[in-house]
Short mmCIF file of C-alpha atoms (C1' of nucleotides) in Angstrom, two decimals:
data_model
loop_
_atom_site.label_atom_id
_atom_site.label_comp_id
_atom_site.label_asym_id
_atom_site.label_seq_id
_atom_site.Cartn_x
_atom_site.Cartn_y
_atom_site.Cartn_z
CA MET H 1 -1.94 -18.56 -1.56
CA SER H 2 1.72 -17.62 -1.57
CA LYS H 3 4.74 -18.75 -3.51
CA ILE H 4 7.14 -20.65 -1.31
CA LEU H 5 10.61 -21.88 -2.14
CA ILE H 6 11.85 -24.90 -0.25
CA VAL H 7 15.59 -25.42 -0.11
CA ASP H 8 16.47 -28.82 1.29
CA ASP H 9 18.93 -31.51 0.46
CA GLU H 10 16.62 -34.27 1.62
CA THR H 11 14.06 -34.52 -1.15
CA ASP H 12 11.62 -36.59 0.88
CA ILE H 13 11.39 -33.85 3.48
CA SER H 14 11.00 -31.25 0.75
CA GLU H 15 8.17 -33.18 -0.78
CA LEU H 16 6.44 -33.67 2.53
CA ILE H 17 6.62 -29.95 3.25
CA SER H 18 5.53 -29.11 -0.25
CA LEU H 19 2.56 -31.46 0.02
CA HIS H 20 1.30 -29.90 3.21
CA LEU H 21 1.81 -26.34 2.07
CA SER H 22 0.14 -27.04 -1.26
CA ARG H 23 -2.90 -28.28 0.62
CA GLU H 24 -3.10 -24.83 2.18
CA GLY H 25 -3.21 -23.34 -1.27
CA HIS H 26 0.44 -22.33 -1.54
CA ASP H 27 2.50 -22.63 -4.65
CA CYS H 28 5.67 -24.53 -3.78
CA LYS H 29 8.94 -25.11 -5.54
CA CYS H 30 11.69 -27.35 -4.21
CA ILE H 31 15.39 -27.18 -4.87
CA ALA H 32 18.09 -29.32 -3.33
CA ASN H 33 21.22 -27.43 -4.17
CA GLY H 34 22.25 -24.27 -2.39
CA LEU H 35 23.89 -22.94 -5.54
CA GLN H 36 20.52 -22.75 -7.24
CA VAL H 37 19.03 -20.57 -4.56
CA MET H 38 19.77 -17.12 -5.91
CA PRO H 39 18.68 -17.79 -9.49
CA SER H 40 15.61 -19.64 -8.26
CA VAL H 41 14.57 -16.82 -5.99
CA ILE H 42 15.01 -14.25 -8.69
CA GLU H 43 13.08 -16.30 -11.20
CA PHE H 44 10.40 -17.82 -9.00
CA GLN H 45 10.01 -14.74 -6.80
CA PRO H 46 8.86 -16.62 -3.72
CA GLU H 47 7.16 -14.80 -0.90
CA LEU H 48 8.77 -17.10 1.64
CA ILE H 49 11.79 -19.36 1.73
CA VAL H 50 12.10 -22.49 3.84
CA LEU H 51 15.82 -23.08 4.13
CA ASP H 52 17.51 -26.15 5.57
CA LEU H 53 20.86 -25.22 7.02
CA MET H 54 22.29 -28.63 6.15
CA LEU H 55 23.05 -28.25 2.50
CA PRO H 56 25.55 -30.37 0.64
CA GLY H 57 28.66 -28.66 -0.56
CA GLN H 58 27.97 -25.37 1.14
CA ASP H 59 26.80 -23.93 4.32
CA GLY H 60 23.16 -22.93 4.62
CA ILE H 61 24.27 -19.93 6.57
CA GLN H 62 26.27 -18.76 3.57
CA VAL H 63 23.23 -19.15 1.36
CA PHE H 64 21.23 -17.16 3.84
CA LYS H 65 23.83 -14.42 4.01
CA ARG H 66 23.80 -14.13 0.26
CA LEU H 67 20.02 -13.82 0.27
CA ARG H 68 20.16 -10.99 2.73
CA ALA H 69 23.03 -9.30 0.93
CA ASP H 70 21.17 -8.83 -2.33
CA SER H 71 18.62 -6.06 -2.51
CA ARG H 72 16.45 -8.16 -4.81
CA THR H 73 16.08 -10.92 -2.26
CA ARG H 74 16.66 -9.14 1.01
CA VAL H 75 13.06 -8.72 1.98
CA VAL H 76 12.00 -12.29 1.37
CA PRO H 77 11.32 -13.88 4.74
CA VAL H 78 13.19 -17.06 5.59
CA ILE H 79 12.24 -19.91 7.89
CA MET H 80 15.24 -21.99 8.83
CA LEU H 81 15.33 -25.70 9.45
CA THR H 82 18.02 -26.93 11.78
CA ALA H 83 18.93 -30.28 13.23
CA ARG H 84 18.56 -30.25 16.96
CA ALA H 85 22.30 -30.64 17.43
CA GLN H 86 23.22 -27.57 15.46
CA VAL H 87 22.60 -25.12 18.22
CA GLY H 88 25.35 -22.86 17.00
CA ASP H 89 23.78 -22.61 13.59
CA LYS H 90 20.42 -21.85 15.03
CA ILE H 91 21.74 -19.01 17.06
CA ALA H 92 23.73 -17.69 14.14
CA GLY H 93 20.69 -17.91 11.93
CA LEU H 94 18.49 -15.98 14.26
CA GLU H 95 21.17 -13.41 14.84
CA LEU H 96 21.44 -12.89 11.13
CA GLY H 97 17.74 -12.30 10.90
CA ALA H 98 15.87 -15.46 10.07
CA ASP H 99 12.16 -14.84 10.50
CA ASP H 100 11.58 -18.11 12.26
CA TYR H 101 13.24 -21.47 12.73
CA LEU H 102 12.24 -25.04 13.29
CA THR H 103 14.30 -27.84 14.74
CA LYS H 104 14.07 -31.25 13.14
CA PRO H 105 12.18 -33.38 13.56
CA PHE H 106 9.03 -31.28 13.34
CA SER H 107 5.44 -32.01 12.49
CA PRO H 108 4.15 -30.76 9.14
CA ARG H 109 1.33 -29.08 11.02
CA GLU H 110 3.86 -27.08 13.00
CA LEU H 111 5.58 -25.92 9.86
CA VAL H 112 2.31 -24.89 8.26
CA LEU H 113 1.48 -22.84 11.32
CA ARG H 114 4.84 -21.07 11.26
CA VAL H 115 4.56 -20.39 7.57
CA THR H 116 1.11 -18.92 8.00
CA ALA H 117 2.28 -16.77 10.88
CA VAL H 118 5.31 -15.44 9.06
CA LEU H 119 3.32 -14.72 5.92
CA ARG H 120 0.69 -12.88 7.86
CA ARG H 121 3.30 -10.87 9.69
CA ILE H 122 5.39 -10.10 6.67
CA GLN H 123 2.62 -9.37 4.24
CA LYS H 124 1.38 -6.72 6.57
CA ILE H 125 4.70 -4.98 6.55
CA HIS H 126 5.92 -4.98 2.99
CA HIS H 127 4.52 -5.28 -0.39
CA VAL H 128 5.59 -4.34 -3.81
CA SER H 129 4.21 -0.94 -4.67
CA GLU H 130 4.50 -1.33 -8.39
CA VAL H 131 3.29 -4.25 -10.42
CA ARG H 132 4.14 -4.45 -14.08
CA ALA H 133 2.49 -6.59 -16.73
CA GLY H 134 3.35 -5.93 -20.30
CA GLU H 135 2.39 -2.35 -21.06
CA LEU H 136 0.37 -2.15 -17.85
CA LEU H 137 1.67 -0.73 -14.61
CA LEU H 138 -0.14 -0.69 -11.32
CA ASP H 139 1.04 2.00 -8.95
CA ARG H 140 -0.21 1.37 -5.45
CA LYS H 141 1.38 4.40 -3.95
CA ASN H 142 -0.63 6.73 -6.13
CA MET H 143 -3.52 4.33 -6.61
CA LYS H 144 -3.22 4.53 -10.34
CA VAL H 145 -2.96 2.24 -13.29
CA PHE H 146 -1.01 3.19 -16.38
CA SER H 147 -1.38 1.68 -19.78
CA GLY H 148 1.93 2.66 -21.29
CA ASP H 149 2.20 6.33 -20.37
CA GLN H 150 -1.49 6.90 -20.24
CA PRO H 151 -3.00 7.03 -16.77
CA ILE H 152 -6.30 5.23 -16.37
CA ASP H 153 -8.73 6.52 -13.80
CA LEU H 154 -10.17 3.75 -11.68
CA THR H 155 -12.56 3.92 -8.79
CA THR H 156 -11.56 2.44 -5.46
CA THR H 157 -13.31 -0.85 -6.07
CA GLU H 158 -12.04 -1.11 -9.59
CA PHE H 159 -8.53 -0.46 -8.40
CA LYS H 160 -8.72 -3.11 -5.70
CA LEU H 161 -10.02 -5.63 -8.18
CA MET H 162 -7.33 -4.76 -10.67
CA ALA H 163 -4.63 -4.95 -8.01
CA THR H 164 -5.84 -8.34 -6.82
CA LEU H 165 -5.80 -9.71 -10.32
CA MET H 166 -2.46 -8.21 -11.31
CA GLU H 167 -0.69 -9.25 -8.18
CA ASN H 168 -1.05 -12.91 -8.98
CA PRO H 169 -0.98 -13.12 -12.72
CA ALA H 170 -1.41 -16.42 -14.48
CA THR H 171 -3.41 -17.81 -11.58
CA VAL H 172 -7.13 -18.25 -11.65
CA HIS H 173 -8.99 -16.16 -9.11
CA THR H 174 -12.24 -17.77 -8.05
CA ARG H 175 -15.31 -15.61 -7.96
CA ALA H 176 -15.48 -16.34 -4.24
CA ASP H 177 -11.81 -15.37 -3.82
CA LEU H 178 -12.29 -12.06 -5.53
CA LEU H 179 -15.50 -11.31 -3.68
CA ARG H 180 -13.68 -12.01 -0.45
CA GLU H 181 -10.53 -10.07 -1.25
CA VAL H 182 -12.12 -7.04 -2.85
CA TRP H 183 -15.59 -6.86 -1.33
CA GLY H 184 -14.98 -8.67 1.95
CA TYR H 185 -17.84 -11.06 1.32
CA ASN H 186 -16.86 -14.06 3.37
CA ASP H 187 -19.83 -16.25 2.71
CA ASP H 188 -20.62 -17.30 -0.80
CA VAL H 189 -22.91 -14.53 -2.01
CA ALA H 190 -24.65 -14.75 -5.35
CA THR H 191 -24.02 -11.41 -6.97
CA ARG H 192 -23.31 -10.03 -10.41
CA THR H 193 -21.31 -7.07 -9.14
CA LEU H 194 -18.08 -8.81 -9.94
CA ASP H 195 -19.14 -9.30 -13.55
CA THR H 196 -20.13 -5.69 -13.83
CA HIS H 197 -16.84 -4.50 -12.43
CA ILE H 198 -14.87 -6.77 -14.71
CA LYS H 199 -16.77 -5.27 -17.58
CA ARG H 200 -16.03 -1.75 -16.39
CA LEU H 201 -12.36 -2.59 -16.00
CA ARG H 202 -12.11 -4.02 -19.49
CA GLU H 203 -13.89 -0.98 -20.82
CA LYS H 204 -11.53 1.44 -19.16
CA LEU H 205 -8.45 -0.58 -20.02
CA GLY H 206 -9.32 -0.49 -23.69
CA PRO H 207 -7.15 -2.79 -25.77
CA ALA H 208 -5.25 -3.79 -22.63
CA GLY H 209 -8.52 -5.18 -21.36
CA ASN H 210 -7.75 -8.54 -22.84
CA HIS H 211 -5.21 -9.11 -20.10
CA ILE H 212 -8.27 -10.14 -18.13
CA LEU H 213 -9.38 -13.61 -19.11
CA THR H 214 -12.61 -15.30 -18.18
CA VAL H 215 -12.26 -18.79 -16.78
CA ARG H 216 -15.70 -20.15 -17.40
CA GLY H 217 -17.33 -21.66 -14.38
CA THR H 218 -14.57 -20.56 -12.05
CA GLY H 219 -13.56 -16.95 -12.16
CA TYR H 220 -11.07 -14.65 -13.81
CA GLN H 221 -7.40 -14.62 -14.54
CA PHE H 222 -4.90 -11.93 -15.31
CA THR H 223 -2.37 -12.74 -17.95
CA ASN H 224 0.87 -10.89 -18.60
CA THR H 225 0.91 -11.91 -22.22
CA PRO H 226 -2.48 -11.33 -23.80
CA MET M 1 12.28 14.67 0.44
CA SER M 2 13.29 11.56 2.38
CA LYS M 3 14.07 10.95 5.98
CA ILE M 4 17.72 10.07 6.47
CA LEU M 5 19.44 8.91 9.62
CA ILE M 6 23.14 9.65 9.93
CA VAL M 7 25.12 7.54 12.35
CA ASP M 8 28.57 8.91 12.88
CA ASP M 9 30.86 9.42 15.80
CA GLU M 10 32.42 12.53 14.31
CA THR M 11 29.78 15.18 14.76
CA ASP M 12 31.40 17.64 12.37
CA ILE M 13 31.13 15.12 9.56
CA SER M 14 27.54 14.35 10.52
CA GLU M 15 26.68 18.00 10.39
CA LEU M 16 28.36 18.50 7.07
CA ILE M 17 26.44 15.58 5.59
CA SER M 18 23.23 16.71 7.17
CA LEU M 19 23.69 20.21 5.79
CA HIS M 20 24.17 19.04 2.25
CA LEU M 21 21.32 16.55 2.36
CA SER M 22 18.98 19.09 3.90
CA ARG M 23 19.71 21.40 1.00
CA GLU M 24 18.35 18.68 -1.24
CA GLY M 25 15.16 18.73 0.74
CA HIS M 26 15.85 15.72 2.92
CA ASP M 27 14.95 15.46 6.55
CA CYS M 28 18.07 14.44 8.46
CA LYS M 29 18.72 13.24 11.94
CA CYS M 30 22.16 12.62 13.38
CA ILE M 31 23.21 10.30 16.15
CA ALA M 32 26.70 9.57 17.35
CA ASN M 33 26.25 6.46 19.41
CA GLY M 34 25.72 3.04 17.86
CA LEU M 35 23.55 1.97 20.76
CA GLN M 36 20.93 4.53 19.81
CA VAL M 37 20.57 3.20 16.30
CA MET M 38 17.77 0.70 16.75
CA PRO M 39 15.49 2.93 18.81
CA SER M 40 16.20 5.87 16.53
CA VAL M 41 15.36 3.91 13.44
CA ILE M 42 12.14 2.63 14.92
CA GLU M 43 11.11 6.06 16.10
CA PHE M 44 12.37 8.22 13.26
CA GLN M 45 11.56 5.70 10.54
CA PRO M 46 14.24 6.84 8.13
CA GLU M 47 14.15 5.85 4.50
CA LEU M 48 17.92 5.68 4.35
CA ILE M 49 20.73 5.26 6.85
CA VAL M 50 24.23 6.61 6.45
CA LEU M 51 26.36 4.50 8.76
CA ASP M 52 29.96 5.13 9.68
CA LEU M 53 31.68 1.87 10.49
CA MET M 54 33.94 3.57 13.01
CA LEU M 55 31.75 3.90 16.03
CA PRO M 56 32.99 4.30 19.56
CA GLY M 57 32.46 1.40 21.87
CA GLN M 58 31.08 -0.94 19.29
CA ASP M 59 31.65 -2.09 15.81
CA GLY M 60 29.64 -0.50 13.04
CA ILE M 61 29.38 -3.92 11.45
CA GLN M 62 27.56 -5.14 14.53
CA VAL M 63 25.14 -2.25 14.31
CA PHE M 64 24.58 -3.07 10.68
CA LYS M 65 23.97 -6.74 11.41
CA ARG M 66 21.42 -5.82 13.99
CA LEU M 67 19.63 -3.57 11.53
CA ARG M 68 19.42 -6.37 9.03
CA ALA M 69 18.35 -8.89 11.64
CA ASP M 70 15.21 -7.03 12.66
CA SER M 71 12.22 -7.26 10.37
CA ARG M 72 11.24 -3.71 11.25
CA THR M 73 14.50 -2.29 9.99
CA ARG M 74 15.65 -4.85 7.49
CA VAL M 75 14.50 -3.07 4.38
CA VAL M 76 15.97 0.30 5.20
CA PRO M 77 18.86 0.86 2.80
CA VAL M 78 22.25 1.60 4.29
CA ILE M 79 25.16 3.53 2.88
CA MET M 80 28.37 2.75 4.70
CA LEU M 81 31.22 5.10 5.38
CA THR M 82 34.64 3.52 5.76
CA ALA M 83 38.12 4.84 6.27
CA ARG M 84 40.29 3.96 3.36
CA ALA M 85 42.41 1.67 5.48
CA GLN M 86 39.56 -0.53 6.61
CA VAL M 87 39.42 -2.61 3.48
CA GLY M 88 38.33 -5.63 5.44
CA ASP M 89 35.36 -3.76 6.84
CA LYS M 90 34.36 -2.53 3.46
CA ILE M 91 34.33 -5.98 2.01
CA ALA M 92 32.48 -7.34 5.01
CA GLY M 93 29.93 -4.58 4.72
CA LEU M 94 29.22 -5.17 1.09
CA GLU M 95 29.05 -8.87 1.64
CA LEU M 96 26.49 -8.33 4.33
CA GLY M 97 24.41 -6.25 2.00
CA ALA M 98 25.14 -2.58 2.30
CA ASP M 99 23.47 -0.72 -0.51
CA ASP M 100 26.46 1.42 -1.20
CA TYR M 101 29.65 2.56 0.48
CA LEU M 102 31.92 5.54 0.48
CA THR M 103 35.53 5.72 1.56
CA LYS M 104 36.66 8.69 3.55
CA PRO M 105 37.52 11.31 2.68
CA PHE M 106 34.72 11.96 0.24
CA SER M 107 33.15 15.08 -1.19
CA PRO M 108 29.67 16.02 0.04
CA ARG M 109 28.59 16.14 -3.58
CA GLU M 110 29.58 12.52 -4.00
CA LEU M 111 27.55 11.50 -0.99
CA VAL M 112 24.51 13.40 -2.20
CA LEU M 113 24.76 11.63 -5.53
CA ARG M 114 24.96 8.23 -3.90
CA VAL M 115 22.06 8.98 -1.61
CA THR M 116 19.94 10.11 -4.52
CA ALA M 117 20.84 7.02 -6.49
CA VAL M 118 20.04 4.62 -3.67
CA LEU M 119 16.78 6.36 -2.88
CA ARG M 120 15.71 6.25 -6.48
CA ARG M 121 16.62 2.59 -6.77
CA ILE M 122 15.02 1.57 -3.53
CA GLN M 123 11.88 3.62 -3.76
CA LYS M 124 11.10 2.00 -7.05
CA ILE M 125 11.20 -1.43 -5.53
CA HIS M 126 9.59 -1.19 -2.16
CA HIS M 127 7.82 1.18 0.00
CA VAL M 128 6.48 0.78 3.42
CA SER M 129 2.88 -0.22 3.15
CA GLU M 130 2.22 0.43 6.77
CA VAL M 131 2.79 3.66 8.58
CA ARG M 132 2.47 3.71 12.32
CA ALA M 133 1.91 6.69 14.54
CA GLY M 134 1.02 6.07 18.12
CA GLU M 135 -2.18 4.07 18.15
CA LEU M 136 -2.78 4.85 14.50
CA LEU M 137 -1.84 2.54 11.68
CA LEU M 138 -2.17 3.28 8.01
CA ASP M 139 -2.44 0.18 5.87
CA ARG M 140 -1.83 1.00 2.21
CA LYS M 141 -2.37 -2.50 0.98
CA ASN M 142 -5.92 -2.62 2.21
CA MET M 143 -6.44 1.11 2.03
CA LYS M 144 -7.48 1.25 5.61
CA VAL M 145 -6.62 3.11 8.73
CA PHE M 146 -6.75 1.48 12.13
CA SER M 147 -7.06 3.26 15.40
CA GLY M 148 -5.81 0.59 17.72
CA ASP M 149 -7.70 -2.47 16.54
CA GLN M 150 -10.63 -0.56 15.22
CA PRO M 151 -10.75 -0.09 11.47
CA ILE M 152 -11.79 3.34 10.27
CA ASP M 153 -13.52 3.60 6.94
CA LEU M 154 -12.13 6.37 4.81
CA THR M 155 -13.06 7.44 1.33
CA THR M 156 -10.41 7.55 -1.36
CA THR M 157 -9.72 11.25 -0.92
CA GLU M 158 -9.73 11.03 2.83
CA PHE M 159 -7.31 8.14 2.67
CA LYS M 160 -4.93 9.98 0.37
CA LEU M 161 -4.99 13.01 2.62
CA MET M 162 -4.40 10.88 5.68
CA ALA M 163 -1.56 9.01 3.99
CA THR M 164 0.10 12.22 2.88
CA LEU M 165 -0.05 13.63 6.37
CA MET M 166 1.05 10.46 8.14
CA GLU M 167 3.92 9.77 5.81
CA ASN M 168 5.73 12.87 6.89
CA PRO M 169 4.80 13.39 10.46
CA ALA M 170 6.10 16.36 12.37
CA THR M 171 6.46 18.37 9.19
CA VAL M 172 4.11 21.11 8.19
CA HIS M 173 2.20 20.46 5.00
CA THR M 174 1.25 23.66 3.22
CA ARG M 175 -2.28 23.98 1.97
CA ALA M 176 -0.81 24.23 -1.51
CA ASP M 177 1.28 21.09 -0.91
CA LEU M 178 -1.71 19.07 0.18
CA LEU M 179 -3.91 20.34 -2.62
CA ARG M 180 -1.20 19.35 -5.07
CA GLU M 181 -0.45 15.93 -3.57
CA VAL M 182 -4.00 14.84 -2.90
CA TRP M 183 -6.09 16.75 -5.40
CA GLY M 184 -3.53 17.38 -8.10
CA TYR M 185 -4.20 21.13 -8.09
CA ASN M 186 -0.96 22.55 -9.38
CA ASP M 187 -1.84 26.20 -9.34
CA ASP M 188 -2.80 27.88 -6.14
CA VAL M 189 -6.56 27.38 -6.01
CA ALA M 190 -8.64 29.04 -3.35
CA THR M 191 -10.86 26.29 -2.02
CA ARG M 192 -12.25 25.14 1.29
CA THR M 193 -12.38 21.49 0.36
CA LEU M 194 -9.20 20.80 2.24
CA ASP M 195 -10.71 22.23 5.40
CA THR M 196 -13.82 20.14 4.96
CA HIS M 197 -11.81 17.00 4.48
CA ILE M 198 -9.66 17.70 7.48
CA LYS M 199 -12.81 18.09 9.46
CA ARG M 200 -14.19 14.80 8.17
CA LEU M 201 -10.93 13.06 8.98
CA ARG M 202 -10.88 14.40 12.53
CA GLU M 203 -14.48 13.36 12.89
CA LYS M 204 -13.86 9.82 11.76
CA LEU M 205 -10.65 9.50 13.74
CA GLY M 206 -12.43 10.41 16.93
CA PRO M 207 -10.03 11.00 19.84
CA ALA M 208 -7.12 10.18 17.53
CA GLY M 209 -8.15 13.18 15.50
CA ASN M 210 -5.88 15.40 17.51
CA HIS M 211 -2.91 13.91 15.74
CA ILE M 212 -3.82 16.43 13.07
CA LEU M 213 -2.67 19.85 14.07
CA THR M 214 -3.58 23.12 12.43
CA VAL M 215 -0.68 25.38 11.62
CA ARG M 216 -2.39 28.66 11.36
CA GLY M 217 -1.71 30.59 8.17
CA THR M 218 0.24 27.71 6.64
CA GLY M 219 -1.44 24.34 6.64
CA TYR M 220 -1.62 21.18 8.67
CA GLN M 221 0.74 18.86 10.43
CA PHE M 222 0.54 15.31 11.61
CA THR M 223 2.06 14.58 14.95
CA ASN M 224 2.98 11.19 16.35
CA THR M 225 2.58 12.35 19.90
CA PRO M 226 -0.65 14.26 20.27
"C1'" DG S 1 -12.54 45.34 24.05
"C1'" DG S 2 -13.04 45.48 18.93
"C1'" DC S 3 -11.75 43.95 14.54
"C1'" DC S 4 -10.02 41.08 10.84
"C1'" DG S 5 -9.03 37.06 8.84
"C1'" DA S 6 -8.17 32.09 9.22
"C1'" DG S 7 -10.17 28.09 10.10
"C1'" DG S 8 -14.30 24.99 11.95
"C1'" DT S 9 -18.74 23.19 10.85
"C1'" DG S 10 -23.49 22.07 9.04
"C1'" DT S 11 -25.90 21.62 4.91
"C1'" DC S 12 -27.06 21.21 0.13
"C1'" DG S 13 -26.93 19.77 -4.62
"C1'" DA S 14 -24.19 17.73 -8.24
"C1'" DA S 15 -21.43 14.07 -9.63
"C1'" DT S 16 -19.72 9.72 -9.01
"C1'" DT S 17 -19.84 5.16 -7.63
"C1'" DT S 18 -21.97 0.85 -7.00
"C1'" DG S 19 -25.05 -3.07 -6.84
"C1'" DT S 20 -29.13 -5.12 -9.02
"C1'" DC S 21 -31.81 -6.61 -12.67
"C1'" DA S 22 -33.40 -7.93 -17.16
"C1'" DC S 23 -32.15 -9.42 -21.43
"C1'" DC S 24 -29.11 -11.50 -24.70
"C1'" DG S 25 -25.38 -14.16 -26.75
"C1'" DC S 26 -22.30 -17.76 -26.29
"C1'" DT S 27 -20.36 -22.19 -24.67
"C1'" DG S 28 -20.16 -26.78 -24.01
"C1'" DA S 29 -22.40 -31.03 -22.84
"C1'" DA S 30 -25.83 -34.29 -24.23
"C1'" DT Z 1 -28.79 -29.59 -32.92
"C1'" DT Z 2 -30.62 -28.34 -28.66
"C1'" DC Z 3 -30.60 -26.32 -24.37
"C1'" DA Z 4 -29.30 -24.99 -19.72
"C1'" DG Z 5 -26.55 -22.01 -17.61
"C1'" DC Z 6 -22.75 -18.85 -17.44
"C1'" DG Z 7 -21.16 -14.56 -18.45
"C1'" DG Z 8 -21.57 -9.92 -21.14
"C1'" DT Z 9 -23.98 -5.74 -21.27
"C1'" DG Z 10 -27.05 -1.67 -20.84
"C1'" DA Z 11 -30.04 0.66 -17.85
"C1'" DC Z 12 -31.47 2.21 -13.48
"C1'" DA Z 13 -31.86 3.58 -8.82
"C1'" DA Z 14 -29.77 3.88 -4.29
"C1'" DA Z 15 -25.88 5.25 -1.83
"C1'" DT Z 16 -21.83 7.58 -1.37
"C1'" DT Z 17 -18.71 11.14 -2.09
"C1'" DC Z 18 -17.34 15.72 -2.96
"C1'" DG Z 19 -16.95 20.55 -3.32
"C1'" DA Z 20 -19.15 24.90 -2.41
"C1'" DC Z 21 -21.22 28.02 0.50
"C1'" DA Z 22 -23.00 30.34 4.52
"C1'" DC Z 23 -22.42 31.06 9.04
"C1'" DC Z 24 -19.83 30.68 13.23
"C1'" DT Z 25 -15.74 30.54 16.36
"C1'" DC Z 26 -11.33 31.64 17.67
"C1'" DG Z 27 -6.69 33.73 17.72
"C1'" DG Z 28 -3.89 37.54 17.23
"C1'" DC Z 29 -3.26 42.39 16.60
"C1'" DC Z 30 -4.56 47.11 17.37
#
DNA sequence: GGCCGAGGTGTCGAATTTGTCACCGCTGAA
DNA sequence: TTCAGCGGTGACAAATTCGACACCTCGGCC
């Protein structure tokens, strides 16, 4: 369930990749032009970039260098796609710090595996410590939530739930998803704890509580703009 | 109060920098040889690197590239030092994504200002969610501590205490410091809670518990090498 | 060796946290 | 309009967490 940006000139390949990654629950966006990369990354805020080195008009390596040169995009992991012939590029890419690479042609399954591996590896290492949403601010480092300047005391479970919701705003979190992420329930348990905790969160958040929307029959959703 | 690695061939400059940064409360380490950079970074885990581009034997730019190419070191911000003449280097460095640069000669005050600025900027964006120490691993994201593969369940307070200790290993944390950071006690309260929690931590950590050293009359200290 | 004080440890009660349950209101489909 | 079911809510009881305290051990100084 990660946001992935696919940068490839060949739109059919992009779409194929996108299709397979979407099936895994990822949120994909495709762009064909290297010039769009920086703005797209800053706007879309992908958690992973799949970058074809064969881009029209400009070198994929240049695009990559620019990604790594900007502190806003530096930490985003990149998987490079290279044609088998471009050995030089591949080496250059890895030297510059690509997180993985794939030589064309490759099977979609292979790509999915690499993506999963990189995400798992990367997500364990970095994450954003502060999440902002309107007047709300989630501070992981100090395990606190602020509504404006006012700190809101949350218990551990409440905080985890809040963090899970805030981290992916505007997406619906299934009851099962939340129970898995926050409580570690892997099988589909019938429990009302989630409801109770949502209630407690809303209570403590006060007016900001209406950032948490109910999606009837499915789960809950955090919205930046209540 | 950040860990800063200074990489400079000229030891007198290193020492000058180190002196001024230490006065600001930072924890500095100096190395003169570019080859030591990677191991030093991985061991010392600095939050900022001051890198002189004039290194004996090898190019500072190469060192920098290697830092950015490794996922373990990629996010560590770098301030580059360049001689005024090396305009080409400076440009190359910025293009590659240095976080700031300084041309020699510079005043210590200037450097301190830059360091402070970069730290403030960077710390707001990312922080390391995982802290490693020997077989121990602190995982902020999931609020867990692992001893090897084995997860150790900690309560919120225990986790905060553990995190505070692990984040600055090899430094002595005063009782007052810990009570302030973990419990928020600002005035000097006489309490034994800290002792009790240290005991509980050691208990739960099992053999790894001897990472936590007692500094008699002062406080506690976390050590990477028990 | 004896003493003093710092720190280790076991235990207890209060406070907090958490999951369950019963009851109710609301929603949306028929 | 009706009704089944989903979700909101208040109450409650079990479990956990936390800080205090008493007692003990150990290190350092005389």
